[in-house]
PDB file of C-alpha atoms in Angstrom:
ATOM      1  CA  LEU A   7     -17.457 -34.421  34.823  1.00 49.00           C
ATOM      2  CA  ASP A   8     -16.033 -35.292  38.134  1.00 54.00           C
ATOM      3  CA  ILE A   9     -16.011 -38.982  38.515  1.00 57.00           C
ATOM      4  CA  VAL A  10     -15.568 -38.742  42.377  1.00 56.00           C
ATOM      5  CA  ASP A  11     -18.714 -36.767  42.563  1.00 57.00           C
ATOM      6  CA  ILE A  12     -20.505 -39.270  40.411  1.00 54.00           C
ATOM      7  CA  GLN A  13     -19.298 -42.168  42.597  1.00 54.00           C
ATOM      8  CA  THR A  14     -20.507 -40.545  45.866  1.00 58.00           C
ATOM      9  CA  HIS A  15     -24.013 -39.271  44.832  1.00 59.00           C
ATOM     10  CA  LEU A  16     -25.479 -42.276  42.672  1.00 55.00           C
ATOM     11  CA  ASN A  17     -26.541 -45.643  43.331  1.00 59.00           C
ATOM     12  CA  ASP A  18     -24.373 -48.578  41.919  1.00 61.00           C
ATOM     13  CA  THR A  19     -26.615 -49.148  38.868  1.00 62.00           C
ATOM     14  CA  ASN A  20     -26.573 -45.630  37.555  1.00 71.00           C
ATOM     15  CA  LYS A  21     -22.870 -45.071  38.528  1.00 70.00           C
ATOM     16  CA  ILE A  22     -21.799 -48.018  36.383  1.00 73.00           C
ATOM     17  CA  GLU A  23     -23.923 -46.843  33.437  1.00 78.00           C
ATOM     18  CA  ILE A  24     -22.672 -43.282  33.611  1.00 76.00           C
ATOM     19  CA  LEU A  25     -18.949 -44.313  34.128  1.00 77.00           C
ATOM     20  CA  SER A  26     -19.259 -46.703  31.154  1.00 80.00           C
ATOM     21  CA  LYS A  27     -20.693 -44.044  28.917  1.00 83.00           C
ATOM     22  CA  THR A  28     -18.017 -41.709  30.119  1.00 82.00           C
ATOM     23  CA  PHE A  29     -15.277 -44.165  29.366  1.00 82.00           C
ATOM     24  CA  GLN A  30     -16.738 -44.925  25.939  1.00 85.00           C
ATOM     25  CA  TYR A  31     -16.884 -41.071  25.027  1.00 86.00           C
ATOM     26  CA  ALA A  32     -13.426 -40.542  26.311  1.00 84.00           C
ATOM     27  CA  ASN A  33     -12.115 -43.517  24.305  1.00 85.00           C
ATOM     28  CA  ILE A  34     -13.745 -42.269  21.128  1.00 88.00           C
ATOM     29  CA  LYS A  35     -12.366 -38.865  21.825  1.00 88.00           C
ATOM     30  CA  SER A  36      -8.922 -40.277  22.349  1.00 86.00           C
ATOM     31  CA  MET A  37      -9.085 -42.250  19.051  1.00 86.00           C
ATOM     32  CA  VAL A  38      -9.837 -39.040  17.193  1.00 90.00           C
ATOM     33  CA  ASP A  39      -7.045 -37.457  19.050  1.00 90.00           C
ATOM     34  CA  ILE A  40      -4.532 -39.652  17.579  1.00 90.00           C
ATOM     35  CA  PRO A  41      -4.488 -38.402  13.971  1.00 91.00           C
ATOM     36  CA  LEU A  42      -4.911 -34.802  15.194  1.00 93.00           C
ATOM     37  CA  PHE A  43      -1.722 -35.273  17.425  1.00 92.00           C
ATOM     38  CA  MET A  44      -0.002 -36.613  14.453  1.00 91.00           C
ATOM     39  CA  ILE A  45      -0.941 -33.611  12.209  1.00 92.00           C
ATOM     40  CA  ALA A  46       0.196 -31.327  15.208  1.00 92.00           C
ATOM     41  CA  ALA A  47       3.422 -33.331  15.382  1.00 91.00           C
ATOM     42  CA  LEU A  48       4.283 -32.109  11.754  1.00 90.00           C
ATOM     43  CA  GLY A  49       3.918 -28.593  12.847  1.00 89.00           C
ATOM     44  CA  PHE A  50       6.059 -29.029  15.791  1.00 88.00           C
ATOM     45  CA  GLY A  51       8.703 -30.658  13.807  1.00 88.00           C
ATOM     46  CA  GLY A  52       8.708 -27.599  11.265  1.00 87.00           C
ATOM     47  CA  THR A  53       8.902 -25.243  14.230  1.00 86.00           C
ATOM     48  CA  ILE A  54      11.935 -27.132  15.751  1.00 86.00           C
ATOM     49  CA  HIS A  55      13.734 -26.924  12.334  1.00 85.00           C
ATOM     50  CA  SER A  56      13.061 -23.282  12.120  1.00 85.00           C
ATOM     51  CA  LEU A  57      14.247 -22.680  15.718  1.00 85.00           C
ATOM     52  CA  GLN A  58      17.375 -24.595  15.160  1.00 84.00           C
ATOM     53  CA  ARG A  59      18.088 -22.371  12.132  1.00 84.00           C
ATOM     54  CA  LEU A  60      17.376 -19.223  14.299  1.00 85.00           C
ATOM     55  CA  VAL A  61      19.825 -20.541  17.118  1.00 83.00           C
ATOM     56  CA  TRP A  62      22.436 -20.865  14.447  1.00 83.00           C
ATOM     57  CA  ASN A  63      21.985 -17.261  13.318  1.00 83.00           C
ATOM     58  CA  GLU A  64      20.677 -18.200  10.017  1.00 81.00           C
ATOM     59  CA  MET A  65      17.900 -16.434   8.054  1.00 84.00           C
ATOM     60  CA  VAL A  66      14.675 -18.116   8.443  1.00 81.00           C
ATOM     61  CA  PHE A  67      11.766 -17.837   6.081  1.00 81.00           C
ATOM     62  CA  VAL A  68       8.392 -19.516   5.862  1.00 77.00           C
ATOM     63  CA  SER A  69       9.680 -21.954   3.379  1.00 78.00           C
ATOM     64  CA  ASP A  70      12.186 -23.059   6.026  1.00 78.00           C
ATOM     65  CA  PHE A  71       9.359 -24.336   8.022  1.00 79.00           C
ATOM     66  CA  PHE A  72       8.549 -27.030   5.206  1.00 83.00           C
ATOM     67  CA  SER A  73      12.177 -27.677   4.178  1.00 81.00           C
ATOM     68  CA  SER A  74      12.544 -30.424   6.952  1.00 77.00           C
ATOM     69  CA  PHE A  75       9.667 -32.203   5.207  1.00 79.00           C
ATOM     70  CA  LYS A  76      11.334 -32.151   1.919  1.00 77.00           C
ATOM     71  CA  LYS A  77      14.247 -34.184   3.542  1.00 78.00           C
ATOM     72  CA  GLY A  78      11.838 -37.025   4.428  1.00 77.00           C
ATOM     73  CA  ASN A  79      11.383 -36.094   8.148  1.00 83.00           C
ATOM     74  CA  TRP A  80       7.658 -35.811   7.883  1.00 87.00           C
ATOM     75  CA  ILE A  81       7.458 -39.526   8.335  1.00 88.00           C
ATOM     76  CA  LYS A  82       9.509 -39.449  11.635  1.00 89.00           C
ATOM     77  CA  TYR A  83       7.258 -36.598  12.750  1.00 90.00           C
ATOM     78  CA  LEU A  84       4.199 -38.635  12.281  1.00 92.00           C
ATOM     79  CA  GLY A  85       5.833 -41.537  14.195  1.00 91.00           C
ATOM     80  CA  PHE A  86       6.620 -39.113  17.049  1.00 92.00           C
ATOM     81  CA  GLY A  87       2.946 -37.950  17.013  1.00 93.00           C
ATOM     82  CA  PHE A  88       1.781 -41.501  17.175  1.00 93.00           C
ATOM     83  CA  ILE A  89       3.913 -42.308  20.116  1.00 93.00           C
ATOM     84  CA  PHE A  90       2.867 -39.277  21.993  1.00 93.00           C
ATOM     85  CA  SER A  91      -0.726 -39.764  21.234  1.00 93.00           C
ATOM     86  CA  ALA A  92      -0.827 -43.490  22.092  1.00 92.00           C
ATOM     87  CA  SER A  93       0.766 -42.478  25.376  1.00 93.00           C
ATOM     88  CA  TYR A  94      -1.957 -39.897  25.833  1.00 91.00           C
ATOM     89  CA  TRP A  95      -4.506 -42.381  25.019  1.00 91.00           C
ATOM     90  CA  LEU A  96      -3.251 -44.808  27.564  1.00 91.00           C
ATOM     91  CA  LEU A  97      -3.263 -42.090  30.278  1.00 90.00           C
ATOM     92  CA  GLU A  98      -7.085 -41.214  29.463  1.00 88.00           C
ATOM     93  CA  PHE A  99      -7.714 -44.987  29.333  1.00 87.00           C
ATOM     94  CA  THR A 100      -6.291 -45.329  32.767  1.00 88.00           C
ATOM     95  CA  TYR A 101      -8.110 -42.289  34.146  1.00 86.00           C
ATOM     96  CA  PHE A 102     -11.594 -43.148  32.746  1.00 84.00           C
ATOM     97  CA  GLY A 103     -11.210 -46.942  32.864  1.00 83.00           C
ATOM     98  CA  ILE A 104     -10.064 -47.724  36.371  1.00 84.00           C
ATOM     99  CA  PRO A 105     -13.147 -46.480  38.080  1.00 80.00           C
ATOM    100  CA  LEU A 106     -15.026 -49.232  36.345  1.00 78.00           C
ATOM    101  CA  THR A 107     -13.041 -51.985  37.899  1.00 80.00           C
ATOM    102  CA  ASP A 108     -13.266 -53.522  41.304  1.00 81.00           C
ATOM    103  CA  LEU A 109      -9.650 -52.825  42.339  1.00 84.00           C
ATOM    104  CA  SER A 110      -8.675 -51.912  45.781  1.00 87.00           C
ATOM    105  CA  THR A 111      -7.812 -48.266  46.501  1.00 86.00           C
ATOM    106  CA  LEU A 112      -4.040 -49.087  46.626  1.00 91.00           C
ATOM    107  CA  ALA A 113      -4.134 -50.961  43.306  1.00 90.00           C
ATOM    108  CA  ARG A 114      -5.981 -48.046  41.695  1.00 89.00           C
ATOM    109  CA  MET A 115      -3.387 -45.634  42.940  1.00 91.00           C
ATOM    110  CA  ILE A 116      -0.580 -47.906  41.664  1.00 92.00           C
ATOM    111  CA  VAL A 117      -2.303 -48.093  38.154  1.00 91.00           C
ATOM    112  CA  TYR A 118      -2.982 -44.222  38.094  1.00 90.00           C
ATOM    113  CA  GLY A 119       0.817 -43.869  39.073  1.00 90.00           C
ATOM    114  CA  ILE A 120       1.969 -46.058  36.311  1.00 92.00           C
ATOM    115  CA  GLY A 121      -0.313 -44.207  33.741  1.00 91.00           C
ATOM    116  CA  PHE A 122       1.273 -41.033  34.778  1.00 88.00           C
ATOM    117  CA  VAL A 123       4.807 -42.237  34.824  1.00 88.00           C
ATOM    118  CA  GLN A 124       4.414 -43.825  31.400  1.00 92.00           C
ATOM    119  CA  PHE A 125       2.993 -40.478  29.987  1.00 90.00           C
ATOM    120  CA  ILE A 126       6.050 -38.449  31.542  1.00 86.00           C
ATOM    121  CA  PHE A 127       8.390 -41.130  29.992  1.00 90.00           C
ATOM    122  CA  PHE A 128       7.097 -41.031  26.470  1.00 92.00           C
ATOM    123  CA  SER A 129       6.525 -37.336  26.563  1.00 88.00           C
ATOM    124  CA  SER A 130      10.281 -36.901  27.460  1.00 87.00           C
ATOM    125  CA  LEU A 131      11.240 -39.594  24.963  1.00 91.00           C
ATOM    126  CA  VAL A 132       9.349 -37.922  22.012  1.00 92.00           C
ATOM    127  CA  PHE A 133      10.911 -34.562  22.925  1.00 88.00           C
ATOM    128  CA  TYR A 134      14.442 -35.944  22.812  1.00 90.00           C
ATOM    129  CA  MET A 135      13.759 -37.767  19.489  1.00 91.00           C
ATOM    130  CA  TYR A 136      12.529 -34.499  17.925  1.00 89.00           C
ATOM    131  CA  PHE A 137      15.763 -32.771  18.854  1.00 87.00           C
ATOM    132  CA  GLN A 138      17.986 -35.639  17.793  1.00 89.00           C
ATOM    133  CA  ASN A 139      16.214 -35.730  14.501  1.00 87.00           C
ATOM    134  CA  GLU A 140      17.205 -32.079  13.782  1.00 83.00           C
ATOM    135  CA  SER A 141      20.898 -32.445  15.037  1.00 83.00           C
ATOM    136  CA  TYR A 142      21.856 -35.779  13.853  1.00 86.00           C
ATOM    137  CA  ASN A 143      21.337 -38.089  10.843  1.00 85.00           C
ATOM    138  CA  LEU A 144      19.983 -41.111  12.711  1.00 88.00           C
ATOM    139  CA  THR A 145      17.545 -43.849  11.972  1.00 89.00           C
ATOM    140  CA  TYR A 146      14.178 -43.882  13.746  1.00 88.00           C
ATOM    141  CA  PHE A 147      15.487 -47.000  15.887  1.00 91.00           C
ATOM    142  CA  GLN A 148      18.672 -45.191  16.789  1.00 93.00           C
ATOM    143  CA  MET A 149      16.611 -42.077  17.945  1.00 92.00           C
ATOM    144  CA  PHE A 150      14.295 -44.280  19.975  1.00 92.00           C
ATOM    145  CA  THR A 151      17.072 -46.099  21.756  1.00 93.00           C
ATOM    146  CA  ASN A 152      19.102 -42.907  22.432  1.00 93.00           C
ATOM    147  CA  GLY A 153      15.963 -41.250  23.722  1.00 91.00           C
ATOM    148  CA  ILE A 154      15.476 -43.888  26.099  1.00 92.00           C
ATOM    149  CA  LYS A 155      18.918 -43.726  27.373  1.00 92.00           C
ATOM    150  CA  PHE A 156      18.353 -39.814  27.708  1.00 89.00           C
ATOM    151  CA  VAL A 157      15.164 -40.229  29.690  1.00 89.00           C
ATOM    152  CA  PHE A 158      16.559 -42.655  32.214  1.00 89.00           C
ATOM    153  CA  LYS A 159      19.599 -40.622  32.751  1.00 90.00           C
ATOM    154  CA  THR A 160      17.754 -37.358  33.363  1.00 86.00           C
ATOM    155  CA  PHE A 161      14.339 -38.543  34.547  1.00 81.00           C
ATOM    156  CA  LEU A 162      14.073 -36.081  37.482  1.00 84.00           C
ATOM    157  CA  GLN A 163      15.011 -33.118  35.330  1.00 85.00           C
ATOM    158  CA  ASN A 164      12.542 -34.257  32.780  1.00 79.00           C
ATOM    159  CA  ILE A 165       9.817 -34.203  35.404  1.00 80.00           C
ATOM    160  CA  LEU A 166      10.691 -30.609  36.382  1.00 85.00           C
ATOM    161  CA  PHE A 167      10.790 -29.303  32.768  1.00 82.00           C
ATOM    162  CA  LEU A 168       7.747 -31.080  31.648  1.00 77.00           C
ATOM    163  CA  ALA A 169       5.941 -29.694  34.846  1.00 82.00           C
ATOM    164  CA  LEU A 170       6.931 -26.120  33.603  1.00 84.00           C
ATOM    165  CA  LEU A 171       5.881 -26.930  30.128  1.00 78.00           C
ATOM    166  CA  TYR A 172       2.502 -28.048  31.213  1.00 77.00           C
ATOM    167  CA  LEU A 173       2.267 -25.319  33.723  1.00 83.00           C
ATOM    168  CA  GLY A 174       1.210 -22.945  30.941  1.00 77.00           C
ATOM    169  CA  PHE A 175      -1.752 -25.141  29.956  1.00 76.00           C
ATOM    170  CA  ALA A 176      -2.749 -25.437  33.488  1.00 77.00           C
ATOM    171  CA  ILE A 177      -2.750 -21.609  34.047  1.00 81.00           C
ATOM    172  CA  VAL A 178      -4.818 -21.083  30.830  1.00 78.00           C
ATOM    173  CA  LEU A 179      -7.241 -23.809  31.815  1.00 71.00           C
ATOM    174  CA  PHE A 180      -7.740 -22.722  35.397  1.00 67.00           C
TER     175      PHE A 180
END
């Protein structure tokens, strides 16, 4: 569904109705995505734990995937998934909610930019938190504050690496 196409070919009454329905469906989808992202975060955490063991030239078995959960890291992984999914929800909220407003074009572009920047920021933050969790014995708050420091120190590098990460998804989708 292309919002620009809808805005140019429909009258104002139909446009608002369709945009509001699209916004409602996108919002419901994003609310369903939050627990699904949290479940995926568990798998990502187990994968990072297994990869760390591989890098250290240790033997890796299927049980090693679950060994990080036994240490109590599954609660942290759920938190990481919640942060990422909430950021994704804000991005979709911005994308589908802004056309319903009466903002000027400049204000819309600023809000879209803020939405994308916050998603890049929190995606980078969550990745740093995952890797800190496997390497160091830190509390959740310490990982969060260290992650924020890492994100601000290496923001341009993060944009490059996240673009490369999401390039694979873009190639598959298009």
